[in-house]
Structures are given as C-alpha cells and as structure tokens.
Coordinates of C-alpha atoms in Angstrom, one line a residue:
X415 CA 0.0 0.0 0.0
X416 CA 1.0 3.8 -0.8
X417 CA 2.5 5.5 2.2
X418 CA 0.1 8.0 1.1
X419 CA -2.3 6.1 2.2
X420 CA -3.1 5.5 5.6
X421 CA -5.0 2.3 7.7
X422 CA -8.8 3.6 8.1
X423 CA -9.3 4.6 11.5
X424 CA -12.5 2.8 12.4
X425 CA -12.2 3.8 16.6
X426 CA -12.5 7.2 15.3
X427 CA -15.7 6.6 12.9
X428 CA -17.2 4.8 15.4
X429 CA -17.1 7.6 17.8
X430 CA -18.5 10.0 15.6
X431 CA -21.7 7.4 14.7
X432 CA -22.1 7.0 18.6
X433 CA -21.9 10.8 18.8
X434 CA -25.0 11.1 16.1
X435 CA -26.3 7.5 17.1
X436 CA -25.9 7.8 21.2
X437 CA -28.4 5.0 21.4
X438 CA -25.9 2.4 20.2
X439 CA -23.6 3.1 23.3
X440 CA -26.3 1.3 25.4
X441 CA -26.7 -2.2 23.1
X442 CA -22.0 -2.0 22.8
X443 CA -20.7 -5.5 23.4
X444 CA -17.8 -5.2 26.2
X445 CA -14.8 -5.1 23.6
X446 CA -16.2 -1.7 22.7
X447 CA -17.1 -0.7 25.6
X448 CA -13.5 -1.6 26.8
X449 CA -12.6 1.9 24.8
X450 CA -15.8 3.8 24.7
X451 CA -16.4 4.1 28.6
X452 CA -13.0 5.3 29.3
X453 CA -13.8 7.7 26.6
X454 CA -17.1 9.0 27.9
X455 CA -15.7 9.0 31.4
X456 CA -13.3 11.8 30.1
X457 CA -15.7 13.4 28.1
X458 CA -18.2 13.5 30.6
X459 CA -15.2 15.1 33.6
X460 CA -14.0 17.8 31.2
X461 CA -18.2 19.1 30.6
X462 CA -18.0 18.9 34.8
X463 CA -14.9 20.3 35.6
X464 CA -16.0 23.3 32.9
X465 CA -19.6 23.9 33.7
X466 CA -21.8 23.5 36.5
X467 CA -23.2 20.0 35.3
X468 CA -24.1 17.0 37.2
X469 CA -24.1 13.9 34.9
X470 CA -25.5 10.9 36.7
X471 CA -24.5 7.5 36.1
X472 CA -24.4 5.4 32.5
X473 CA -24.8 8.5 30.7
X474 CA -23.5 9.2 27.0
X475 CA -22.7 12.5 26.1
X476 CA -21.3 13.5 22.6
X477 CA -18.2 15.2 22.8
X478 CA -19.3 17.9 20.1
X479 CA -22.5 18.8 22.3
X480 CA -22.5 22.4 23.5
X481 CA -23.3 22.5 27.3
X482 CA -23.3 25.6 28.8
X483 CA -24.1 26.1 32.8
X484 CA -23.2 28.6 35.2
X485 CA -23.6 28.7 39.1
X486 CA -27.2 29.5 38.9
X487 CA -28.0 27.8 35.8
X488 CA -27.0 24.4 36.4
X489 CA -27.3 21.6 34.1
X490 CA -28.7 18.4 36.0
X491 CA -28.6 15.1 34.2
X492 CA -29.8 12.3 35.3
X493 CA -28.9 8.4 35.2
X494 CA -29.2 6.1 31.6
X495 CA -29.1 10.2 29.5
X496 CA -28.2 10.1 26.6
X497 CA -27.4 13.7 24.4
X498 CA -26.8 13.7 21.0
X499 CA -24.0 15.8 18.7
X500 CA -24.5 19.5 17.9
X501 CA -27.2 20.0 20.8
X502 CA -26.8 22.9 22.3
X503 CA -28.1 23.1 26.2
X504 CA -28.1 26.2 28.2
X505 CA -29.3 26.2 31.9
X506 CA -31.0 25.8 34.3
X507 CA -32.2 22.5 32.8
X508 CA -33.0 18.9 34.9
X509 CA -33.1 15.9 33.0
X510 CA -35.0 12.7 34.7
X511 CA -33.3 9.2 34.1
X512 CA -33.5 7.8 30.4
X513 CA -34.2 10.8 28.8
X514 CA -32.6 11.3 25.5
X515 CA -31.9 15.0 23.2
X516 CA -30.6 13.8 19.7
X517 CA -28.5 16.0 17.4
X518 CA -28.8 19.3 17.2
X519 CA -31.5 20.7 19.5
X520 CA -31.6 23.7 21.1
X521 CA -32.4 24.1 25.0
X522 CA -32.5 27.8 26.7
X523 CA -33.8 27.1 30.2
X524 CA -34.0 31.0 30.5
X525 CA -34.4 32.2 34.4
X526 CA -36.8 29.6 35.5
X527 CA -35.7 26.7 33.6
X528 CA -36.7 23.6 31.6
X529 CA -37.8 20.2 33.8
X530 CA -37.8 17.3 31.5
X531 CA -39.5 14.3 33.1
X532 CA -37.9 10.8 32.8
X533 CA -38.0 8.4 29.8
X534 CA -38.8 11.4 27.8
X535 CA -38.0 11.3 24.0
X536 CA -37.1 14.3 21.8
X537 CA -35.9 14.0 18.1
X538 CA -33.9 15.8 16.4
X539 CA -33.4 19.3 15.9
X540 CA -36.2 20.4 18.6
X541 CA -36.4 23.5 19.9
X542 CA -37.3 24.8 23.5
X543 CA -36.6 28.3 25.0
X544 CA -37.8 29.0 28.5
X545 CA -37.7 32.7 27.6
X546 CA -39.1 35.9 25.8
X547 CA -38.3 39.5 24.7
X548 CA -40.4 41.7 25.4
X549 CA -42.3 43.5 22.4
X550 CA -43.4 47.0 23.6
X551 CA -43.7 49.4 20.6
X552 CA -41.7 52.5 22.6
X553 CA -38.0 50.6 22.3
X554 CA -36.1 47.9 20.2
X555 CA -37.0 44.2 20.6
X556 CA -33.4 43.6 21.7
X557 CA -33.2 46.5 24.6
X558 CA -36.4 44.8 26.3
X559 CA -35.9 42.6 29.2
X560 CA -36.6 39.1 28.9
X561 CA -39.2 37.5 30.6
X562 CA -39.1 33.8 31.3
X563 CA -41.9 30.9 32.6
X564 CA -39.7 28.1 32.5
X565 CA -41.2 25.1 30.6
X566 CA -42.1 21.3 31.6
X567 CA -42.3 18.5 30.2
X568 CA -43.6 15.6 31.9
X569 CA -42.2 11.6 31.8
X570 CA -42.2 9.2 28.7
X571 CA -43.0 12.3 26.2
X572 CA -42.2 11.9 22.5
X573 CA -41.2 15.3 21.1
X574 CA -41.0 14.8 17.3
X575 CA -38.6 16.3 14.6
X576 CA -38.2 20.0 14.2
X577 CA -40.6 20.8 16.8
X578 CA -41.1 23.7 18.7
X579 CA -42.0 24.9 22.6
X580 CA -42.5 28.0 23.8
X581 CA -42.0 29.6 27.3
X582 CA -44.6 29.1 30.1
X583 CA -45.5 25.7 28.1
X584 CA -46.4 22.6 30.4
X585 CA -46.1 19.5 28.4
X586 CA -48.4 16.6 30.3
X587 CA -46.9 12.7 30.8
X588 CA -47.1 10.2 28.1
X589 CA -48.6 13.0 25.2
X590 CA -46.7 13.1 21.8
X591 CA -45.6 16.3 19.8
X592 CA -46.1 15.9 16.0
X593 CA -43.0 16.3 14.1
X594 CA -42.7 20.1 12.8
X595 CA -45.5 21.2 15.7
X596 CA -45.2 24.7 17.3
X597 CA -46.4 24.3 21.1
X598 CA -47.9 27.4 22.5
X599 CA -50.4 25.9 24.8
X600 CA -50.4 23.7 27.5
X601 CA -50.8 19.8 26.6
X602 CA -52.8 17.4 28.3
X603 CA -51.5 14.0 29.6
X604 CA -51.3 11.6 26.6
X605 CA -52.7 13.7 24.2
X606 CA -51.0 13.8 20.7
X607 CA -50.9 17.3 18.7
X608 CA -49.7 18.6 15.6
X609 CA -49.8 21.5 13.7
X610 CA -48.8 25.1 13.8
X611 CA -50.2 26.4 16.5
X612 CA -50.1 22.9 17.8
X613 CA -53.7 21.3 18.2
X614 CA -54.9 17.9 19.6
X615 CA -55.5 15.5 17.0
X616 CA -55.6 12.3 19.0
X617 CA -55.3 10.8 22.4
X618 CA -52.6 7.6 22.8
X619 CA -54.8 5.6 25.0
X620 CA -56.7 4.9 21.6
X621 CA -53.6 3.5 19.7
X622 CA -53.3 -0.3 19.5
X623 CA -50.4 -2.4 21.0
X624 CA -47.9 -2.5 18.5

C-alpha cells in the first residue's frame, strides 16, 4: 500500500456514529465498551470540571455537544441520559433518568428553567426556550428585558422532529408532539398534537399495542 495512504481509522468513525447515534452506546458489546467508557468517562469530567453539570451514572454524552451552565444555571442530568451531537443546552435545565436529546436541539432554560420528566423522548433538531423578549412598541425588541416561565415536560414524552416549545409551556406525561408542531399551549396528559399552533389530533390511550 502507498505510504500516502493510511489504515482507516475505524475507533474514530465509530465515535462520531455514537456521537449522532448515542443509542448504540447502550446495546456495545464489552470489547467496545472496553474503549468507549474510558472515553465517555473523560468526556463527561471535562463538561464537569467546565460547567456546573451534574451527569449521573451510565450516561452518554457527545463530545461535540455544546453544554453551557453557570452557578445559577445548572445543568442536571440524570442516570441512563443520553445527548446527541451538535445540541446545544443552556441552563437551568434537569433531565429525569433515560431521557434522550438527539442531534442538534436547542435548549434555553431561561431564568426559571426547563424540567424534562424521565424516559422522555425528543428527536432531532427540537427546539425549546424558556424565555421571551419583550415587544413593547416604545424601544427595540433587543433592549427589552426578557421574561421567562420556565417550561415542563412531563415523563415518557415523544417530542417529534423540528418541533417547537414555547416559554410558560407545560407539556403533560405520556402526550406526543407531532414532528414540525409549534407548542404554545399547554398539553394534556397523553394527548397527541400537531400542527402550527399545535392542536390535539388524537389521544394515545386509543392506539393499538404494537
């Protein structure tokens, strides 16, 4: 082979398809995980030793998420987490146990935070921001105070693809968000909406057993 040419470096790729993938860090037989905890371990210290973030126990956390906590705003993860690459989390923000963020959402917990419930699912590129300019006609949108709710989001939730939720939103256990839904309003327990302003459209007590 051409010097040129180096051996592919499949440790590497299989990082970055955990990173994307986190799920697959949970089902790794123990010749992976051999490498892979060490690695998280590392990971995991430097986010702690940088922010204030408590990561609880059998976590993954992608290396090229953006986790952003200061005294005040913690960051508080709890055990089997999993959160994805290019997510981008900003406190205050409490995670419950098995809750997963995949790639690149964006969390603002604002002043009074975001309270994700455990087992809670949300897909990719969501969005949630526990805060709001204010919009009074006398000044610019940017030199108004922010306001800020907080949002929550109760246990085994399913927040779809490219969905949104806005500050002051309550989000009830076991409902699903649509994929592409804007959340304004306040969701009842196992309800399903979609839309833009998000609507009910079903309830999941009604869905068969797969």
């Amino acid at each position: 082979m051409p010097e040129s040419l180096s051996q592919p470096d499949y440790r590497s790729q299989h990082k970055r398809r955990l990173s994307w993938m986190p799920w697959l860090y949970f089902s790794l037989k123990e010749k992976h995980l051999s490498w892979a905890r060490p690695w998280q371990e590392e990971v995991q210290r430097q986010f702690s030793a940088l922010e204030t973030v408590s990561i609880g126990k059998h976590c993954f956390i992608a290396p090229e998420a953006r986790l952003f906590a200061e005294p005040g705003r913690d960051i508080l993860i709890g055990d089997d987490c999993m959160i994805a690459a290019e997510s981008f989390l900003h406190g205050p923000i409490t995670l419950g146990d098995e809750v997963a963020i995949n790639h690149g959402c964006s969390l603002d917990g604002g002043r009074k935070g975001i309270r994700i419930g455990r087992q809670t699912r949300i897909a990719n590129n969501v969005t949630i921001y526990a805060f709001n300019h204010g919009m009074a006609p006398n000044a610019p949108v940017y030199r108004q105070a922010a306001n800020s709710c907080g949002v929550v989001i109760g246990e085994d939730v399913w927040i779809g693809a490219q969905a949104g939720i806005v500050d002051g939103v309550t989000i009830g256990h076991h409902a699903v968000v649509g994929m592409g839904a804007i959340v304004t309003k306040d969701v009842p327990d196992w309800a399903i909406v979609a839309g833009n302003p998000a609507r009910i459209i079903g309830d999941r007590r009604n869905k068969a057993q797969v």
